Structures are given as C-alpha cells and as structure tokens.
mmCIF file of C-alpha atoms in Angstrom:
data_model
loop_
_atom_site.group_PDB
_atom_site.id
_atom_site.type_symbol
_atom_site.label_atom_id
_atom_site.label_comp_id
_atom_site.label_asym_id
_atom_site.label_seq_id
_atom_site.Cartn_x
_atom_site.Cartn_y
_atom_site.Cartn_z
ATOM 1 C CA UNK A 24 -23.931 6.455 -34.557
ATOM 2 C CA UNK A 25 -22.674 5.961 -30.863
ATOM 3 C CA UNK A 26 -25.302 2.782 -32.077
ATOM 4 C CA UNK A 27 -23.636 2.150 -34.668
ATOM 5 C CA UNK A 28 -20.275 2.965 -32.554
ATOM 6 C CA UNK A 29 -20.640 0.337 -29.373
ATOM 7 C CA UNK A 30 -21.815 -2.413 -32.293
ATOM 8 C CA UNK A 31 -18.010 -1.390 -34.257
ATOM 9 C CA UNK A 32 -16.545 -2.128 -30.677
ATOM 10 C CA UNK A 33 -17.440 -5.468 -30.272
ATOM 11 C CA UNK A 34 -17.162 -6.418 -33.529
ATOM 12 C CA UNK A 35 -13.488 -9.024 -33.123
ATOM 13 C CA UNK A 36 -10.333 -6.987 -34.717
ATOM 14 C CA UNK A 37 -10.075 -9.566 -37.612
ATOM 15 C CA UNK A 38 -13.440 -9.142 -38.660
ATOM 16 C CA UNK A 39 -11.808 -4.897 -38.807
ATOM 17 C CA UNK A 40 -8.284 -6.717 -40.378
ATOM 18 C CA UNK A 41 -10.612 -8.127 -43.144
ATOM 19 C CA UNK A 42 -11.832 -5.259 -44.149
ATOM 20 C CA UNK A 43 -10.217 -3.783 -45.951
ATOM 21 C CA UNK A 44 -8.956 -6.559 -48.345
ATOM 22 C CA UNK A 45 -12.695 -7.536 -48.633
ATOM 23 C CA UNK A 46 -12.944 -4.331 -50.513
ATOM 24 C CA UNK A 47 -9.850 -4.812 -52.565
ATOM 25 C CA UNK A 48 -10.571 -7.913 -54.123
ATOM 26 C CA UNK A 49 -14.019 -5.475 -54.576
ATOM 27 C CA UNK A 50 -12.644 -3.439 -56.750
ATOM 28 C CA UNK A 51 -10.682 -6.240 -59.051
ATOM 29 C CA UNK A 52 -13.443 -7.979 -59.880
ATOM 30 C CA UNK A 53 -16.201 -4.794 -60.886
ATOM 31 C CA UNK A 54 -13.924 -2.807 -62.414
ATOM 32 C CA UNK A 55 -11.206 -5.096 -63.817
ATOM 33 C CA UNK A 56 -11.677 -6.836 -67.492
ATOM 34 C CA UNK A 57 -12.527 -10.493 -68.027
ATOM 35 C CA UNK A 58 -9.034 -11.231 -69.576
ATOM 36 C CA UNK A 59 -7.274 -9.107 -66.856
ATOM 37 C CA UNK A 60 -9.192 -11.128 -64.100
ATOM 38 C CA UNK A 61 -7.642 -14.003 -63.051
ATOM 39 C CA UNK A 62 -4.064 -12.081 -62.439
ATOM 40 C CA UNK A 63 -4.926 -9.571 -60.870
ATOM 41 C CA UNK A 64 -7.414 -11.395 -58.336
ATOM 42 C CA UNK A 65 -3.933 -14.165 -57.784
ATOM 43 C CA UNK A 66 -2.222 -11.137 -56.881
ATOM 44 C CA UNK A 67 -4.558 -8.446 -54.739
ATOM 45 C CA UNK A 68 -5.280 -11.138 -53.188
ATOM 46 C CA UNK A 69 -2.072 -12.433 -52.403
ATOM 47 C CA UNK A 70 -1.423 -9.002 -51.630
ATOM 48 C CA UNK A 71 -4.437 -8.673 -49.902
ATOM 49 C CA UNK A 72 -5.645 -11.292 -47.692
ATOM 50 C CA UNK A 73 -2.640 -11.745 -45.763
ATOM 51 C CA UNK A 74 -3.638 -8.056 -43.660
ATOM 52 C CA UNK A 75 -6.262 -10.511 -41.867
ATOM 53 C CA UNK A 76 -3.966 -12.032 -39.827
ATOM 54 C CA UNK A 77 -1.729 -8.828 -39.376
ATOM 55 C CA UNK A 78 -1.998 -8.413 -35.402
ATOM 56 C CA UNK A 79 -0.730 -11.983 -35.183
ATOM 57 C CA UNK A 80 2.204 -12.066 -36.703
ATOM 58 C CA UNK A 81 3.073 -8.627 -38.564
ATOM 59 C CA UNK A 82 6.711 -9.599 -40.017
ATOM 60 C CA UNK A 83 4.921 -12.300 -41.393
ATOM 61 C CA UNK A 84 1.861 -11.038 -42.779
ATOM 62 C CA UNK A 85 4.955 -8.127 -43.796
ATOM 63 C CA UNK A 86 7.113 -10.625 -45.707
ATOM 64 C CA UNK A 87 3.968 -12.636 -47.432
ATOM 65 C CA UNK A 88 2.600 -8.558 -48.697
ATOM 66 C CA UNK A 89 6.537 -8.221 -50.277
ATOM 67 C CA UNK A 90 7.115 -11.544 -51.697
ATOM 68 C CA UNK A 91 3.405 -10.614 -53.228
ATOM 69 C CA UNK A 92 4.317 -7.262 -54.586
ATOM 70 C CA UNK A 93 7.787 -8.806 -55.870
ATOM 71 C CA UNK A 94 5.823 -11.142 -57.730
ATOM 72 C CA UNK A 95 3.435 -8.501 -58.874
ATOM 73 C CA UNK A 96 6.159 -5.762 -60.063
ATOM 74 C CA UNK A 97 7.693 -8.469 -61.950
ATOM 75 C CA UNK A 98 4.969 -9.455 -63.459
ATOM 76 C CA UNK A 99 4.533 -5.646 -64.555
ATOM 77 C CA UNK A 100 0.385 -5.043 -63.050
ATOM 78 C CA UNK A 101 -0.132 -2.145 -60.977
ATOM 79 C CA UNK A 102 -2.967 -2.819 -58.933
ATOM 80 C CA UNK A 103 -5.164 -0.569 -55.575
ATOM 81 C CA UNK A 104 -3.711 -3.606 -53.319
ATOM 82 C CA UNK A 105 0.034 -2.049 -52.672
ATOM 83 C CA UNK A 106 -1.772 0.041 -50.243
ATOM 84 C CA UNK A 107 -1.885 -3.392 -48.340
ATOM 85 C CA UNK A 108 2.052 -2.762 -48.364
ATOM 86 C CA UNK A 109 2.373 0.897 -46.651
ATOM 87 C CA UNK A 110 -0.252 -1.325 -44.487
ATOM 88 C CA UNK A 111 2.363 -4.147 -42.828
ATOM 89 C CA UNK A 112 4.819 -1.202 -42.126
ATOM 90 C CA UNK A 113 2.814 -0.204 -40.060
ATOM 91 C CA UNK A 114 2.051 -2.912 -38.463
ATOM 92 C CA UNK A 115 5.183 -4.226 -38.068
ATOM 93 C CA UNK A 116 6.148 -0.732 -36.722
ATOM 94 C CA UNK A 117 3.704 -0.783 -34.060
ATOM 95 C CA UNK A 118 3.940 -4.214 -33.303
ATOM 96 C CA UNK A 119 7.725 -4.222 -33.216
ATOM 97 C CA UNK A 120 11.031 -2.650 -32.143
ATOM 98 C CA UNK A 121 13.819 -0.004 -33.796
ATOM 99 C CA UNK A 122 15.622 -2.460 -35.858
ATOM 100 C CA UNK A 123 12.450 -4.390 -37.175
ATOM 101 C CA UNK A 124 10.671 -0.856 -38.150
ATOM 102 C CA UNK A 125 14.350 -0.117 -39.979
ATOM 103 C CA UNK A 126 14.344 -2.796 -41.303
ATOM 104 C CA UNK A 127 10.156 -2.759 -42.813
ATOM 105 C CA UNK A 128 10.762 0.461 -44.014
ATOM 106 C CA UNK A 129 14.405 0.013 -46.106
ATOM 107 C CA UNK A 130 12.512 -3.047 -48.228
ATOM 108 C CA UNK A 131 9.594 -0.221 -48.944
ATOM 109 C CA UNK A 132 11.988 1.897 -49.831
ATOM 110 C CA UNK A 133 13.772 -0.394 -52.106
ATOM 111 C CA UNK A 134 10.423 -1.496 -53.815
ATOM 112 C CA UNK A 135 10.043 1.901 -54.525
ATOM 113 C CA UNK A 136 12.367 2.886 -56.067
ATOM 114 C CA UNK A 137 12.060 -0.795 -58.287
ATOM 115 C CA UNK A 138 8.514 0.049 -59.204
ATOM 116 C CA UNK A 139 9.627 3.860 -59.944
ATOM 117 C CA UNK A 140 11.777 2.584 -62.070
ATOM 118 C CA UNK A 141 9.529 0.656 -63.334
ATOM 119 C CA UNK A 142 6.371 2.649 -64.431
ATOM 120 C CA UNK A 143 7.384 6.416 -64.172
ATOM 121 C CA UNK A 144 7.156 8.215 -67.747
ATOM 122 C CA UNK A 145 10.607 9.139 -68.634
ATOM 123 C CA UNK A 146 11.291 12.430 -67.393
ATOM 124 C CA UNK A 147 9.287 12.316 -63.701
ATOM 125 C CA UNK A 148 11.148 9.481 -61.894
ATOM 126 C CA UNK A 149 11.392 12.460 -59.049
ATOM 127 C CA UNK A 150 7.813 13.414 -58.300
ATOM 128 C CA UNK A 151 6.822 9.401 -57.429
ATOM 129 C CA UNK A 152 9.617 8.822 -55.437
ATOM 130 C CA UNK A 153 9.752 11.424 -53.312
ATOM 131 C CA UNK A 154 5.531 10.990 -52.679
ATOM 132 C CA UNK A 155 6.065 7.185 -52.132
ATOM 133 C CA UNK A 156 8.331 7.697 -49.797
ATOM 134 C CA UNK A 157 6.701 9.810 -47.825
ATOM 135 C CA UNK A 158 3.764 8.215 -47.952
ATOM 136 C CA UNK A 159 6.338 4.623 -46.136
ATOM 137 C CA UNK A 160 7.979 6.960 -44.112
ATOM 138 C CA UNK A 161 4.287 8.663 -43.338
ATOM 139 C CA UNK A 162 3.172 4.874 -42.258
ATOM 140 C CA UNK A 163 5.988 3.892 -39.601
ATOM 141 C CA UNK A 164 5.398 7.358 -37.596
ATOM 142 C CA UNK A 165 2.390 6.871 -37.365
ATOM 143 C CA UNK A 166 3.218 2.913 -36.345
ATOM 144 C CA UNK A 167 6.293 4.106 -34.911
ATOM 145 C CA UNK A 168 3.978 6.583 -32.406
ATOM 146 C CA UNK A 169 1.534 3.812 -31.632
ATOM 147 C CA UNK A 170 4.162 1.455 -30.380
ATOM 148 C CA UNK A 171 5.408 4.524 -28.204
ATOM 149 C CA UNK A 172 2.001 5.870 -26.635
ATOM 150 C CA UNK A 173 1.192 1.739 -26.574
ATOM 151 C CA UNK A 174 4.014 1.352 -24.183
ATOM 152 C CA UNK A 175 3.767 4.289 -22.498
ATOM 153 C CA UNK A 176 -0.018 3.036 -21.845
ATOM 154 C CA UNK A 177 1.105 0.187 -20.233
ATOM 155 C CA UNK A 178 3.096 1.662 -17.816
ATOM 156 C CA UNK A 179 1.238 4.196 -16.428
ATOM 157 C CA UNK A 180 -1.020 1.447 -16.010
ATOM 158 C CA UNK A 181 1.062 -0.732 -14.325
ATOM 159 C CA UNK A 182 2.921 2.186 -12.136
ATOM 160 C CA UNK A 183 -0.921 2.978 -11.291
ATOM 161 C CA UNK A 184 -1.212 -0.995 -10.698
ATOM 162 C CA UNK A 185 1.412 -0.456 -8.349
ATOM 163 C CA UNK A 186 0.706 2.450 -6.575
ATOM 164 C CA UNK A 187 -3.112 1.087 -6.014
ATOM 165 C CA UNK A 188 -1.062 -2.672 -4.358
ATOM 166 C CA UNK A 189 0.999 0.311 -2.052
ATOM 167 C CA UNK A 190 -2.214 1.729 -0.788
ATOM 168 C CA UNK A 191 -3.772 -1.308 -0.594
ATOM 169 C CA UNK A 192 -0.303 -2.319 1.647
ATOM 170 C CA UNK A 193 -0.590 0.634 3.313
ATOM 171 C CA UNK A 194 -4.096 0.305 5.011
ATOM 172 C CA UNK A 195 -3.588 -2.861 5.650
ATOM 173 C CA UNK A 196 -0.254 -1.857 7.443
ATOM 174 C CA UNK A 197 -2.288 0.773 9.531
ATOM 175 C CA UNK A 198 -5.586 -1.277 10.049
ATOM 176 C CA UNK A 199 -2.933 -3.697 11.705
ATOM 177 C CA UNK A 200 -0.958 -1.123 13.967
ATOM 178 C CA UNK A 201 -4.628 0.180 15.180
ATOM 179 C CA UNK A 202 -5.392 -3.503 16.069
ATOM 180 C CA UNK A 203 -2.179 -3.647 17.664
ATOM 181 C CA UNK A 204 -2.571 -0.157 19.386
ATOM 182 C CA UNK A 205 -5.792 -0.842 21.083
ATOM 183 C CA UNK A 206 -4.784 -4.265 21.673
ATOM 184 C CA UNK A 207 -2.591 -2.424 23.701
ATOM 185 C CA UNK A 208 -3.993 -0.376 25.511
ATOM 186 C CA UNK A 209 -6.730 -2.662 26.041
ATOM 187 C CA UNK A 210 -4.377 -4.996 27.761
ATOM 188 C CA UNK A 211 -2.515 -2.169 29.731
ATOM 189 C CA UNK A 212 -6.775 -0.701 31.550
ATOM 190 C CA UNK A 213 -8.233 -4.500 31.651
ATOM 191 C CA UNK A 214 -5.101 -6.279 33.744
ATOM 192 C CA UNK A 215 -4.365 -2.631 35.699
ATOM 193 C CA UNK A 216 -7.623 -2.362 36.792
ATOM 194 C CA UNK A 217 -8.490 -5.966 37.641
ATOM 195 C CA UNK A 218 -5.765 -6.487 39.068
ATOM 196 C CA UNK A 219 -6.506 -3.512 41.130
ATOM 197 C CA UNK A 220 -9.988 -4.759 41.912
ATOM 198 C CA UNK A 221 -9.062 -8.272 42.730
ATOM 199 C CA UNK A 222 -6.417 -6.683 45.389
ATOM 200 C CA UNK A 223 -8.926 -4.783 46.720
ATOM 201 C CA UNK A 224 -11.589 -7.208 47.221
ATOM 202 C CA UNK A 225 -9.355 -9.527 48.985
ATOM 203 C CA UNK A 226 -8.352 -7.605 52.035
ATOM 204 C CA UNK A 227 -12.333 -6.924 52.037
ATOM 205 C CA UNK A 228 -13.162 -10.604 52.629
ATOM 206 C CA UNK A 229 -10.175 -10.568 54.892
ATOM 207 C CA UNK A 230 -11.121 -7.926 56.861
ATOM 208 C CA UNK A 231 -15.239 -8.523 56.915
ATOM 209 C CA UNK A 232 -15.193 -9.394 59.694
ATOM 210 C CA UNK A 233 -12.243 -7.907 61.663
ATOM 211 C CA UNK A 234 -12.611 -3.978 60.498
ATOM 212 C CA UNK A 235 -16.316 -3.665 58.468
ATOM 213 C CA UNK A 236 -15.430 -0.173 58.427
ATOM 214 C CA UNK A 237 -13.323 -1.060 56.404
ATOM 215 C CA UNK A 238 -14.130 -4.124 53.929
ATOM 216 C CA UNK A 239 -16.431 -0.942 53.142
ATOM 217 C CA UNK A 240 -13.513 1.573 52.188
ATOM 218 C CA UNK A 241 -12.396 -1.578 49.862
ATOM 219 C CA UNK A 242 -15.507 -2.238 48.155
ATOM 220 C CA UNK A 243 -16.105 1.404 47.901
ATOM 221 C CA UNK A 244 -12.615 1.842 46.029
ATOM 222 C CA UNK A 245 -13.683 -1.297 43.568
ATOM 223 C CA UNK A 246 -16.763 0.268 43.014
ATOM 224 C CA UNK A 247 -14.501 3.739 41.884
ATOM 225 C CA UNK A 248 -11.591 1.181 40.300
ATOM 226 C CA UNK A 249 -14.917 -0.353 38.228
ATOM 227 C CA UNK A 250 -15.841 3.111 36.560
ATOM 228 C CA UNK A 251 -12.296 4.530 36.275
ATOM 229 C CA UNK A 252 -11.591 1.343 34.150
ATOM 230 C CA UNK A 253 -14.789 1.843 31.835
ATOM 231 C CA UNK A 254 -13.471 5.790 31.698
ATOM 232 C CA UNK A 255 -10.174 4.756 30.802
ATOM 233 C CA UNK A 256 -12.447 2.199 27.474
ATOM 234 C CA UNK A 257 -14.694 3.912 27.135
ATOM 235 C CA UNK A 258 -11.496 7.251 25.849
ATOM 236 C CA UNK A 259 -9.142 4.807 24.287
ATOM 237 C CA UNK A 260 -12.212 3.250 22.613
ATOM 238 C CA UNK A 261 -13.203 7.301 21.850
ATOM 239 C CA UNK A 262 -10.382 7.832 19.815
ATOM 240 C CA UNK A 263 -11.730 6.330 16.582
ATOM 241 C CA UNK A 264 -14.984 8.196 16.325
ATOM 242 C CA UNK A 265 -14.151 11.657 15.337
ATOM 243 C CA UNK A 266 -17.993 11.919 17.152
ATOM 244 C CA UNK A 267 -17.493 10.072 20.279
ATOM 245 C CA UNK A 268 -17.231 13.032 23.226
ATOM 246 C CA UNK A 269 -16.160 11.169 25.976
ATOM 247 C CA UNK A 270 -12.904 11.582 23.849
ATOM 248 C CA UNK A 271 -12.813 15.443 24.355
ATOM 249 C CA UNK A 272 -14.221 14.970 28.131
ATOM 250 C CA UNK A 273 -11.341 12.809 29.231
ATOM 251 C CA UNK A 274 -7.992 13.571 28.028
ATOM 252 C CA UNK A 275 -5.418 10.911 28.152
ATOM 253 C CA UNK A 276 -3.584 10.429 30.932
ATOM 254 C CA UNK A 277 -0.442 11.165 32.093
ATOM 255 C CA UNK A 278 3.056 12.597 34.303
ATOM 256 C CA UNK A 279 0.518 14.111 36.144
ATOM 257 C CA UNK A 280 -1.838 11.829 37.282
ATOM 258 C CA UNK A 281 1.027 8.876 38.113
ATOM 259 C CA UNK A 282 0.133 9.969 41.613
ATOM 260 C CA UNK A 283 -3.876 10.066 41.532
ATOM 261 C CA UNK A 284 -2.269 6.235 39.986
ATOM 262 C CA UNK A 285 0.517 5.279 43.231
ATOM 263 C CA UNK A 286 -2.629 6.163 46.154
ATOM 264 C CA UNK A 287 -4.018 3.320 43.347
ATOM 265 C CA UNK A 288 -1.556 1.039 44.027
ATOM 266 C CA UNK A 289 -1.571 2.111 47.584
ATOM 267 C CA UNK A 290 -4.886 1.258 48.603
ATOM 268 C CA UNK A 291 -4.524 -2.166 46.928
ATOM 269 C CA UNK A 292 -1.816 -3.273 48.146
ATOM 270 C CA UNK A 293 1.191 -1.875 46.745
ATOM 271 C CA UNK A 294 2.795 1.033 48.652
ATOM 272 C CA UNK A 295 4.537 3.270 46.694
ATOM 273 C CA UNK A 296 6.209 5.972 46.735
ATOM 274 C CA UNK A 297 6.583 8.542 43.145
ATOM 275 C CA UNK A 298 9.659 11.019 42.652
ATOM 276 C CA UNK A 299 9.201 12.912 39.377
ATOM 277 C CA UNK A 300 12.076 15.252 38.681
ATOM 278 C CA UNK A 301 12.015 18.188 35.672
ATOM 279 C CA UNK A 302 9.162 19.809 34.388
ATOM 280 C CA UNK A 303 6.557 18.036 32.595
ATOM 281 C CA UNK A 304 4.427 20.483 31.138
ATOM 282 C CA UNK A 305 6.162 21.199 27.418
ATOM 283 C CA UNK A 306 6.443 16.713 27.288
ATOM 284 C CA UNK A 307 3.772 15.998 24.067
ATOM 285 C CA UNK A 308 0.449 14.178 25.146
ATOM 286 C CA UNK A 309 0.791 10.985 23.290
ATOM 287 C CA UNK A 310 5.084 10.687 24.631
ATOM 288 C CA UNK A 311 2.505 11.307 28.318
ATOM 289 C CA UNK A 312 0.500 8.237 27.861
ATOM 290 C CA UNK A 313 3.734 6.452 26.681
ATOM 291 C CA UNK A 314 5.607 7.144 30.426
ATOM 292 C CA UNK A 315 1.568 6.112 32.038
ATOM 293 C CA UNK A 316 1.022 3.155 30.718
ATOM 294 C CA UNK A 317 4.175 2.031 31.378
ATOM 295 C CA UNK A 318 4.345 3.402 35.369
ATOM 296 C CA UNK A 319 0.566 1.416 34.766
ATOM 297 C CA UNK A 320 2.341 -1.794 33.962
ATOM 298 C CA UNK A 321 5.230 -1.978 35.731
ATOM 299 C CA UNK A 322 3.176 -1.019 38.916
ATOM 300 C CA UNK A 323 0.117 -4.042 37.631
ATOM 301 C CA UNK A 324 3.395 -5.917 37.339
ATOM 302 C CA UNK A 325 4.797 -5.545 41.024
ATOM 303 C CA UNK A 326 0.991 -6.507 42.226
ATOM 304 C CA UNK A 327 -0.040 -9.860 40.867
ATOM 305 C CA UNK A 328 3.820 -11.023 41.214
ATOM 306 C CA UNK A 329 5.400 -9.901 44.398
ATOM 307 C CA UNK A 330 4.377 -10.257 48.246
ATOM 308 C CA UNK A 331 2.056 -8.891 50.833
ATOM 309 C CA UNK A 332 4.712 -6.491 52.012
ATOM 310 C CA UNK A 333 6.906 -4.787 49.071
ATOM 311 C CA UNK A 334 7.919 -2.228 48.086
ATOM 312 C CA UNK A 335 7.557 -0.552 44.973
ATOM 313 C CA UNK A 336 9.261 3.213 43.834
ATOM 314 C CA UNK A 337 9.099 5.381 40.826
ATOM 315 C CA UNK A 338 11.078 7.979 39.918
ATOM 316 C CA UNK A 339 10.126 9.922 36.418
ATOM 317 C CA UNK A 340 13.413 12.615 35.675
ATOM 318 C CA UNK A 341 12.502 14.782 32.653
ATOM 319 C CA UNK A 342 14.498 17.167 30.478
ATOM 320 C CA UNK A 343 14.281 19.078 27.611
ATOM 321 C CA UNK A 344 14.483 16.088 25.148
ATOM 322 C CA UNK A 345 13.716 12.976 27.150
ATOM 323 C CA UNK A 346 12.282 11.614 29.526
ATOM 324 C CA UNK A 347 13.405 8.663 32.122
ATOM 325 C CA UNK A 348 11.465 5.761 33.929
ATOM 326 C CA UNK A 349 12.680 4.522 36.393
ATOM 327 C CA UNK A 350 10.045 1.813 38.403
ATOM 328 C CA UNK A 351 11.246 -1.260 41.447
ATOM 329 C CA UNK A 352 10.108 -3.215 43.366
ATOM 330 C CA UNK A 353 11.199 -4.578 46.479
ATOM 331 C CA UNK A 354 10.500 -8.379 46.140
ATOM 332 C CA UNK A 355 12.295 -10.916 45.570
ATOM 333 C CA UNK A 356 13.356 -11.363 41.548
ATOM 334 C CA UNK A 357 11.598 -13.006 39.549
ATOM 335 C CA UNK A 358 10.985 -13.738 35.854
ATOM 336 C CA UNK A 359 9.802 -12.371 32.967
ATOM 337 C CA UNK A 360 6.930 -12.110 31.657
ATOM 338 C CA UNK A 361 8.442 -12.366 28.271
ATOM 339 C CA UNK A 362 6.218 -15.737 27.320
ATOM 340 C CA UNK A 363 2.897 -13.430 26.717
ATOM 341 C CA UNK A 364 2.113 -12.797 22.907
ATOM 342 C CA UNK A 365 3.359 -9.909 21.429
ATOM 343 C CA UNK A 366 1.400 -6.167 22.269
ATOM 344 C CA UNK A 367 1.084 -6.976 25.974
ATOM 345 C CA UNK A 368 2.686 -7.151 29.355
ATOM 346 C CA UNK A 369 6.785 -6.688 28.602
ATOM 347 C CA UNK A 370 7.310 -7.313 25.135
ATOM 348 C CA UNK A 371 4.068 -4.161 24.554
ATOM 349 C CA UNK A 372 5.822 -1.773 27.308
ATOM 350 C CA UNK A 373 8.853 -2.800 25.616
ATOM 351 C CA UNK A 374 7.583 -0.832 21.834
ATOM 352 C CA UNK A 375 6.439 1.289 23.513
ATOM 353 C CA UNK A 376 9.492 2.370 24.985
ATOM 354 C CA UNK A 377 10.493 0.897 21.417
ATOM 355 C CA UNK A 378 8.787 3.705 20.275
ATOM 356 C CA UNK A 379 10.721 6.752 21.563
ATOM 357 C CA UNK A 380 13.940 5.783 20.409
ATOM 358 C CA UNK A 381 13.951 3.824 24.091
ATOM 359 C CA UNK A 382 15.546 0.199 25.009
ATOM 360 C CA UNK A 383 14.055 -1.422 27.901
ATOM 361 C CA UNK A 384 15.587 -2.963 30.453
ATOM 362 C CA UNK A 385 13.272 -5.242 33.205
ATOM 363 C CA UNK A 386 15.104 -7.522 34.957
ATOM 364 C CA UNK A 387 15.985 -8.176 38.854
ATOM 365 C CA UNK A 388 17.745 -6.499 40.899
ATOM 366 C CA UNK A 389 21.118 -6.935 41.998
ATOM 367 C CA UNK A 390 20.075 -5.760 45.106
ATOM 368 C CA UNK A 391 16.985 -8.032 45.164
ATOM 369 C CA UNK A 392 13.565 -6.864 43.782
ATOM 370 C CA UNK A 393 12.759 -5.968 40.181
ATOM 371 C CA UNK A 394 13.233 -3.277 38.310
ATOM 372 C CA UNK A 395 11.949 -1.924 35.179
ATOM 373 C CA UNK A 396 14.404 1.488 32.752
ATOM 374 C CA UNK A 397 13.197 3.120 29.956
ATOM 375 C CA UNK A 398 14.819 5.999 28.375
ATOM 376 C CA UNK A 399 12.892 8.597 26.228
ATOM 377 C CA UNK A 400 14.097 10.712 23.680
ATOM 378 C CA UNK A 401 11.583 13.139 22.884
ATOM 379 C CA UNK A 402 12.347 14.266 20.230
ATOM 380 C CA UNK A 403 12.884 11.151 18.330
ATOM 381 C CA UNK A 404 9.793 11.214 15.791
ATOM 382 C CA UNK A 405 8.208 8.527 17.788
ATOM 383 C CA UNK A 406 5.004 10.289 18.360
ATOM 384 C CA UNK A 407 2.813 9.292 15.792
ATOM 385 C CA UNK A 408 3.859 5.827 15.889
ATOM 386 C CA UNK A 409 2.530 5.550 20.016
#
C-alpha cells in the first residue's frame, strides 16, 4: 500500500480528476439498454467530462455541468452522473471566493428543487429535497473548509519564509557587527603598539652612541610592547572561542590599566598625566574597555601627530551613571583624521561613544593643542552593542 500510495502521489492532478468521469462513462456503457445508450452516454459525457478541467477553471466547469444538468432535466433522464454537480460545487467553493460559492450553491439548490418537482413521487417531495439540500450544503462546506485550510497553510508558509529571511538578515547584521568590532579592536591594538614601538626604536637609534644604557632600556621596552600587543590580540580574538584559555587568563583592560598605558606613553616620548576621579569598580567591564580604547586611541594620535616635547593629560570622571573622558595635549592644532574608513581612528572612537549614548568631540582647543571629550551613559543600554 505504501508503494501504491507513492506511485499515486506522482500522478498529475488531471489523472485523478479523470477517474470519476471514466467510472461514470463505464457505468452507463455497462448498465444501459442499447436504445437508451446514445442519449445517456451523451448526457453523462456532458456532465462528467468537464470535471477533468475543474482545477483550472472551476467556475467555467461548474457552468458547463449545470447546463448539462438542465438539458438532462428537460429530456427527463435520471443519471448517476448527477453527482458531477456536487463535485463541481465543491470545486467552486474550494477555489473561488465567498460570492462565487454562494452563487454556485444557490444554483445547485435550485436544481435540486426542480429535480424533486420533476421526479419525486407524489407525496414524497420533502424527503429527497432535504437529502439533496444536505448533500449540496456538505459539498459547499467541505470546499470552503479546504479553501480556508489552504489559505491558512499559505499564510503559515509565508510567515515562516519571512521569519527565515529576517533571521538570515539578523545573522548577517550580527556578523557585520562582529567584524566591525574585531576591526576596531585590531586597529586600536595594532596602531597603538606599533606607534609606541616606532617611537621607542627611533629613540634607541638616536641614543645608541650617546647613551647605550638608554638604548638597551628602549629596546627592552619595544620587546615588552610587542608582547603586550600579542597578548591583547590573543585576548580579543580569544573572546570568539569558548575553548580559548587566554580570554580568561587576561581580563579586558579597563580604567585600572590606564596608569600602565600612561607610563607606556611616557616611555615612548609623550609625557602623560592621568587623573581619575570617583570610584570605577561599579562600571561594567565593557564600558571600562570603551574608556580604555578611547584614551588609547587619543594618546596614540597625539604620539603620532605631535612634535617632541608635547605633553598629554587624561582626565576620567566617574559617577554612578556616567563616565566622562577628556584627553588633551599641548601640541599644535591638527586637522581631524576623519578621512579614514569607518571604524578607524576618530570614527571608531565616535562609534564607541555612541554605543553608550555619548557624543564625541575631537578638535583643536581654543588655547592651543588638541582635545577629545565624551561622556558615556552607563544606563543607556549600550553595553551589548559595545
């Protein structure tokens, strides 16, 4: 039975629709007398054969079957093929709207009334009329149910497809955001550490003949900076893997590590003074990372774009709801480096500030020098996006 069911499911719908007309025609050929066969066969064919195309043109087929039934009524011939009216009514109800269903049901009901008036025996009108009405109502209700179920399934499929598309879009957005985050982290880490290493190397080359001890100290600091860069990169990339132990061994840098950052900048040739006001233990780790990266990027820009002798000042003001970051230097004013791609330099700093509801201001100061200012809102819900 399973094999037969599989083979049957492969047949086209037209083949199934042709099954009933074939059976009705065979019934007429095998049961009718020779003198009645031509008329009965013609009427049966007119009633049953249009059902083969009932799925393609339900209302047209219903009209053809109804016309054949009317002719049958006129010539006063009763046939088993009258069941074609119920099949046509079911098809019209299953494939058309409410108005088409009501019109088709009314036509069939009128035909049932005429048939009972014509062929019902005297005194037995009500019983056959009720039976024919019940069959017509059942066919129409069944067709409406099929149409409703089909529309419901189509709506579910459309909704599932829409949800799948939305999930794919969300996945692509998540991937894009993660790529942006990694790019921003790598830019901050690589740019800062390479700038420090270049400055230290230049200092070592300058002092190699005059002060060999300072050269050795500078080169050791280059080595330490390189190892720190590798650690930072391993830590940032380790967050992508749950089995990466370095992400647990090396916590994210925060406000507590700004002192080490300031010492590193002093060694690289940019004297940096750090002021932290207010407690920062209540600040989330992601917000502290944003503060650290903002200060790191601002100091790195000052190191790269200011002459020797420039001093930098970092002021961090922590409160219960905000963290204010001010980084200034005494170097000459310089044009903002916003021509770099989004996610690098000042645009990357602006993204970090926006993630916490802040607005970044970066530009020359009225009394000379360059300043970066922003205020992060700890209750802005930006921790997730950061």
